[in-house]
mmCIF file of C-alpha atoms in Angstrom:
data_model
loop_
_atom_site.group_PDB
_atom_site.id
_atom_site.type_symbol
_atom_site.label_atom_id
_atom_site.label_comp_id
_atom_site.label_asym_id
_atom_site.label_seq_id
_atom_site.Cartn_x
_atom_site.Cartn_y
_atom_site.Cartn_z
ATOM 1 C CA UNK A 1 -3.144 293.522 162.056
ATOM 2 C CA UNK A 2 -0.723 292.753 159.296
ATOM 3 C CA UNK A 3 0.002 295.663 155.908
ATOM 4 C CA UNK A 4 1.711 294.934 152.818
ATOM 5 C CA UNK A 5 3.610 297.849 152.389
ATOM 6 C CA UNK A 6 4.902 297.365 148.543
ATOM 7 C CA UNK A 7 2.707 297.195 146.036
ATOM 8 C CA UNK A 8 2.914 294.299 143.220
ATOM 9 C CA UNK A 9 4.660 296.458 140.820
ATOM 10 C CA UNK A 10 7.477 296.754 143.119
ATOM 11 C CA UNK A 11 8.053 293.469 144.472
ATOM 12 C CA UNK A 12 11.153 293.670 146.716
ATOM 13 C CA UNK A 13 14.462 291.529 145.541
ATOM 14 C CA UNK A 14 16.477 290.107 147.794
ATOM 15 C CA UNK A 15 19.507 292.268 146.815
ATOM 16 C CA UNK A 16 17.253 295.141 147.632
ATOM 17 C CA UNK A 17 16.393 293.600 150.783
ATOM 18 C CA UNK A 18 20.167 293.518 151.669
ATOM 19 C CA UNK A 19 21.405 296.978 150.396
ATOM 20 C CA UNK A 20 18.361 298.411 152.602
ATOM 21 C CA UNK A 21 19.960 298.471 155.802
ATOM 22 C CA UNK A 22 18.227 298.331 159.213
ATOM 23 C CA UNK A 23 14.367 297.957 159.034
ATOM 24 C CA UNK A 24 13.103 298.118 162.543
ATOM 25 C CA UNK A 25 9.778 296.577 161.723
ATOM 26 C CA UNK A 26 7.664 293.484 162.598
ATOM 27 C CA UNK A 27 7.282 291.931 159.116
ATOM 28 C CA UNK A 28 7.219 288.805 156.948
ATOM 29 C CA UNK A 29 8.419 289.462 153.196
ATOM 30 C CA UNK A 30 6.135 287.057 151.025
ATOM 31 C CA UNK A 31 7.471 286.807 147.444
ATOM 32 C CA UNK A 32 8.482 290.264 147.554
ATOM 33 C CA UNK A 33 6.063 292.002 149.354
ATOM 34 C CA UNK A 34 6.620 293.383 152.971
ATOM 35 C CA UNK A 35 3.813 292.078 155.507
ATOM 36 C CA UNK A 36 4.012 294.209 158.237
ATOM 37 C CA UNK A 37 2.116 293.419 161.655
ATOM 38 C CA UNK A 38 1.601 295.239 164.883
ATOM 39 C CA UNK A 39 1.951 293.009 167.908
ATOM 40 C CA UNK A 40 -0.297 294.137 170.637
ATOM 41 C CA UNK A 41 1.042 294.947 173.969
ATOM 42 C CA UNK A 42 -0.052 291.135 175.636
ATOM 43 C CA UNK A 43 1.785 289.789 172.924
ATOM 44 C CA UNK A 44 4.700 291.915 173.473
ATOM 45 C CA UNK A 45 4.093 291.178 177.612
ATOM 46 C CA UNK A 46 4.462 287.032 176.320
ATOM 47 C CA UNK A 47 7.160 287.457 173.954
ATOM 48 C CA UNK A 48 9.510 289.152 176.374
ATOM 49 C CA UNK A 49 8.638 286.421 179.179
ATOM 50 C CA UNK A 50 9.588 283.314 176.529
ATOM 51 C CA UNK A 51 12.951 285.226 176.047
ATOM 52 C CA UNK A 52 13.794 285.788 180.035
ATOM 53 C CA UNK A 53 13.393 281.728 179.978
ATOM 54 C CA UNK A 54 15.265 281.309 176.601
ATOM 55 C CA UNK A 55 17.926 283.269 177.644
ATOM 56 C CA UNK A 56 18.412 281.787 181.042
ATOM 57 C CA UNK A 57 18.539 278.560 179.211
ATOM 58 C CA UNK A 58 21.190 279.587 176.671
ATOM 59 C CA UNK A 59 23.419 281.511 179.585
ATOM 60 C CA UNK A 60 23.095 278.410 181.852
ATOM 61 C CA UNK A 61 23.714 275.402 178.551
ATOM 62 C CA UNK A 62 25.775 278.092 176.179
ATOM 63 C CA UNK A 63 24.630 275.760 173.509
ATOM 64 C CA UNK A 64 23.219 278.203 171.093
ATOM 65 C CA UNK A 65 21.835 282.221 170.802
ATOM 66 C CA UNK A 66 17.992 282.907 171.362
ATOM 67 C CA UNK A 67 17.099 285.870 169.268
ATOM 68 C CA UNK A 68 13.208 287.852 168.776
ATOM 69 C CA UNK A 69 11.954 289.832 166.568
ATOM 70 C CA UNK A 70 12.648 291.155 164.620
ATOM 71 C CA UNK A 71 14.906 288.751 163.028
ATOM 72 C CA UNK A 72 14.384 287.310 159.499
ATOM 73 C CA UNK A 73 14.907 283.474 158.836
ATOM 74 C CA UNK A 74 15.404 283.460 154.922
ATOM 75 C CA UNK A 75 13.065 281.026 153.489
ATOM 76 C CA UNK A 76 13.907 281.633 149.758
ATOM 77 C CA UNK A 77 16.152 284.672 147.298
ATOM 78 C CA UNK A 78 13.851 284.740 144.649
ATOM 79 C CA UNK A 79 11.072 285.612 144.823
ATOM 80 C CA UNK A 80 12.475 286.978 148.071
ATOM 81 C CA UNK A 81 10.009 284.997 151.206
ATOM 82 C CA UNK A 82 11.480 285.585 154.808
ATOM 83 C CA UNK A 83 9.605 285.043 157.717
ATOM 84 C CA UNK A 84 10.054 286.628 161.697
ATOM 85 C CA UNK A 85 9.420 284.142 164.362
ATOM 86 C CA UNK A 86 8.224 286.107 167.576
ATOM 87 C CA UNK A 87 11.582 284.232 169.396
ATOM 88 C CA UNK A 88 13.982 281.820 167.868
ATOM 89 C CA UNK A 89 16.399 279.573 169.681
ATOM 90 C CA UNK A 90 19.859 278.353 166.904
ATOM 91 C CA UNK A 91 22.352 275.769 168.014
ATOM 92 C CA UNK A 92 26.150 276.899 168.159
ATOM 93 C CA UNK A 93 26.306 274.722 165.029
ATOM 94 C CA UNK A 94 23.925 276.049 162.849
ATOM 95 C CA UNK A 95 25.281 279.698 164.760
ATOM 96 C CA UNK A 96 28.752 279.056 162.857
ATOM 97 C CA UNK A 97 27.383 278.169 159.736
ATOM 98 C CA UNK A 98 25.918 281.826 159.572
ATOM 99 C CA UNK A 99 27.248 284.875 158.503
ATOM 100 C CA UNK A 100 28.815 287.238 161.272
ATOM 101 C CA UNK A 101 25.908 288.906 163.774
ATOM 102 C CA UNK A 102 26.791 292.373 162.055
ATOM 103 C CA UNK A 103 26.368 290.985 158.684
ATOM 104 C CA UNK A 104 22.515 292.058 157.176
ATOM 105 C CA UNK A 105 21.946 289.170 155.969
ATOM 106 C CA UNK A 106 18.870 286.816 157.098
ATOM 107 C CA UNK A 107 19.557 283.592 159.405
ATOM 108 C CA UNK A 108 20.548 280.854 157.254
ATOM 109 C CA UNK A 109 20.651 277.746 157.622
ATOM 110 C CA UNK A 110 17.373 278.367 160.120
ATOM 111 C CA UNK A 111 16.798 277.904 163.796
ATOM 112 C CA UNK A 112 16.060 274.363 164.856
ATOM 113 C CA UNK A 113 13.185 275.994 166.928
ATOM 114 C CA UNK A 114 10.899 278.762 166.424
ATOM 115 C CA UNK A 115 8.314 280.269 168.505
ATOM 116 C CA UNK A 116 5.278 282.025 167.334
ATOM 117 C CA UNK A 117 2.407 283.871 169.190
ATOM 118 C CA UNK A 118 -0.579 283.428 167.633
ATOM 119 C CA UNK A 119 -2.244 287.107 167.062
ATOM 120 C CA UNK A 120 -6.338 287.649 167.055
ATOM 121 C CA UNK A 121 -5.659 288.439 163.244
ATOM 122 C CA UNK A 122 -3.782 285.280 162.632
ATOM 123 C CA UNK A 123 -6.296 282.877 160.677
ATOM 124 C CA UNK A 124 -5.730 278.891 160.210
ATOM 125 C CA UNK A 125 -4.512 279.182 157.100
ATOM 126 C CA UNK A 126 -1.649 282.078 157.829
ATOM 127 C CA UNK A 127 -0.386 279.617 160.404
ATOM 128 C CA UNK A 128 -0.119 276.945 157.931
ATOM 129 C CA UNK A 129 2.068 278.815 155.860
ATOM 130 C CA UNK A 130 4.109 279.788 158.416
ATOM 131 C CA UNK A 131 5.072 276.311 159.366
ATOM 132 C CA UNK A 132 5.016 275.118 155.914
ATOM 133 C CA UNK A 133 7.719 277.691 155.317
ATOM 134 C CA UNK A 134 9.610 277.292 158.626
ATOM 135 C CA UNK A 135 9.507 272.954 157.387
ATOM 136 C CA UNK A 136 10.684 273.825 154.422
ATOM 137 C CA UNK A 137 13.986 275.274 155.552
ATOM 138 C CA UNK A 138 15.078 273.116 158.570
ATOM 139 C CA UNK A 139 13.232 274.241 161.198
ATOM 140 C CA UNK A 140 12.895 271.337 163.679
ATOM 141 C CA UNK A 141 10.345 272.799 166.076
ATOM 142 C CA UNK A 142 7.858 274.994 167.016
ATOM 143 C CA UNK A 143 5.814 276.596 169.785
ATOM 144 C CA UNK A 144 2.456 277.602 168.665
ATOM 145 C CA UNK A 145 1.587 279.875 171.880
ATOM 146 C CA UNK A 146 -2.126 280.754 172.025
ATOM 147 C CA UNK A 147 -2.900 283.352 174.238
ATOM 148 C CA UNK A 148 -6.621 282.784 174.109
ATOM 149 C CA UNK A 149 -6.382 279.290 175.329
ATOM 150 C CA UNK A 150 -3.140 280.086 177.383
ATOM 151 C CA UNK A 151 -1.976 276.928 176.051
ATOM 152 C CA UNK A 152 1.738 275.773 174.199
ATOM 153 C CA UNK A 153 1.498 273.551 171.575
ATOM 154 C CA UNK A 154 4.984 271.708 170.035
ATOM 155 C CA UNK A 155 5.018 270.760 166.937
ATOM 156 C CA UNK A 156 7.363 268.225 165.288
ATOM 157 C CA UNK A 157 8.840 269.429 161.669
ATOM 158 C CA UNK A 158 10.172 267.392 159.303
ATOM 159 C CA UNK A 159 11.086 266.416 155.548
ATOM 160 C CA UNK A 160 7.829 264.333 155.532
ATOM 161 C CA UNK A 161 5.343 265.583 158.276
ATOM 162 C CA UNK A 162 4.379 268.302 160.784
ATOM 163 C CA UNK A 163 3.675 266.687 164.172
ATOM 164 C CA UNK A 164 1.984 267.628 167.146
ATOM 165 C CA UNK A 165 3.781 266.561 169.981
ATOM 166 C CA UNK A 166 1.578 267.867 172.701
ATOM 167 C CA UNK A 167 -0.542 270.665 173.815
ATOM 168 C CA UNK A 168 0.889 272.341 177.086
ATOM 169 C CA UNK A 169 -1.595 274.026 179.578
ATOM 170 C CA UNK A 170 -1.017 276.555 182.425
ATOM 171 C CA UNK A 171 -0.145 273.627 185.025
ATOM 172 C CA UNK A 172 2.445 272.205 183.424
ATOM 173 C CA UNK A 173 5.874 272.793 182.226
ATOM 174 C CA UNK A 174 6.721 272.943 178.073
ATOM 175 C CA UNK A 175 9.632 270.170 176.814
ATOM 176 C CA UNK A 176 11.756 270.874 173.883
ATOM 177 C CA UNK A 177 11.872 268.431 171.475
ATOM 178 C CA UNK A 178 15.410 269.628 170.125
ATOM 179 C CA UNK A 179 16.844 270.994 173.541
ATOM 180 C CA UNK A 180 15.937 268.171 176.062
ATOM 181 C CA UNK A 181 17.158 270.631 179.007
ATOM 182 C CA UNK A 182 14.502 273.854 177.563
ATOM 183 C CA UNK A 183 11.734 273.771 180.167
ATOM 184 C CA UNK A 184 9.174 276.302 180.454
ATOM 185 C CA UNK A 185 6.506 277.040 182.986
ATOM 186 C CA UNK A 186 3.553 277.615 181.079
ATOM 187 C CA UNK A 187 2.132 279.681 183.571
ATOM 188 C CA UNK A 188 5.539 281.849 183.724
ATOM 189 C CA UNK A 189 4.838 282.511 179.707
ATOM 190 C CA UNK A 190 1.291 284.219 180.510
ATOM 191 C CA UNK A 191 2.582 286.199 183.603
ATOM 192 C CA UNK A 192 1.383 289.463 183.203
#
């Protein structure tokens, strides 16, 4: 279930955003307002399995940093739109081109690939935003993970187009587009 926690008077500016500190929230920020959401505990259960396989991956390849939520990709300043991928995985290159891990800023430039969960509360339409906003930025990739279905699907993202690559079920193993070597089990993701 997802709050907005400003109201419209008080639409939050990105120099706000930064001079905050620390929010340890799950939360988008959509032109100014703070959407916050409350993941339930499967999706937590799913979220922290896709990371134990991201972060094998990145200790094995050390070709980039996998990071969860929450973690804020910047998508513009103003008015201030960030979103928080359930688990992102950023090449060393886009890495250096980001400011230090301590700084508060958001990630940017963004992740080649994100991952989101869907949530029962997520409609068509919220998802569609997401990825519009996640395109619009850089993002090369992304999981759509549907818990319902227990299915992956990967989604191409470019200039022009959003993609779908293929549709993953529990017998098979999920391919990165971006990181050739990033195989997942699908069944491993919905181990309980």
């Amino acid at each position: 279930m997802a709050v907005a926690i400003r109201n419209l008077s008080q639409l939050l500016t990105y120099e706000q955003y930064i001079d905050e500190g620390e929010v340890n929230q799950r939360y988008d920020i959509l032109d100014g307002v703070r959407i916050v959401s409350n993941p339930n505990r499967r999706h937590q259960r799913i979220l922290l399995n896709l990371a134990k396989f991201f972060d094998a991956y990145q200790r094995q390849f050390e070709n980039g940093e996998v990071l969860i939520a929450p973690c804020d990709i910047l998508i513009r300043h103003s008015p201030l739109r960030t979103r928080q991928p359930d688990v992102l995985f950023i090449s060393n290159f886009r890495l250096e081109q980001n400011p230090p891990n301590t700084d508060p800023a958001p990630i940017s430039p963004a992740p080649e690939l994100v991952v989101e969960i869907l949530s029962p509360s997520d409609t068509k339409k919220v998802l569609t935003d997401k990825i519009a906003d996640y395109q619009s930025v850089g993002v090369l990739e992304c999981w759509v993970v549907s818990p319902g279905k227990r299915t992956v699907e990967v989604l191409n993202l470019t200039v022009e187009a959003v993609a779908s690559m293929r549709v993953y079920t529990e017998a098979e193993m999920v391919q990165s587009i971006q990181f050739s070597d990033l195989l997942v089990a699908v069944t491993g993701i919905f181990a309980e």
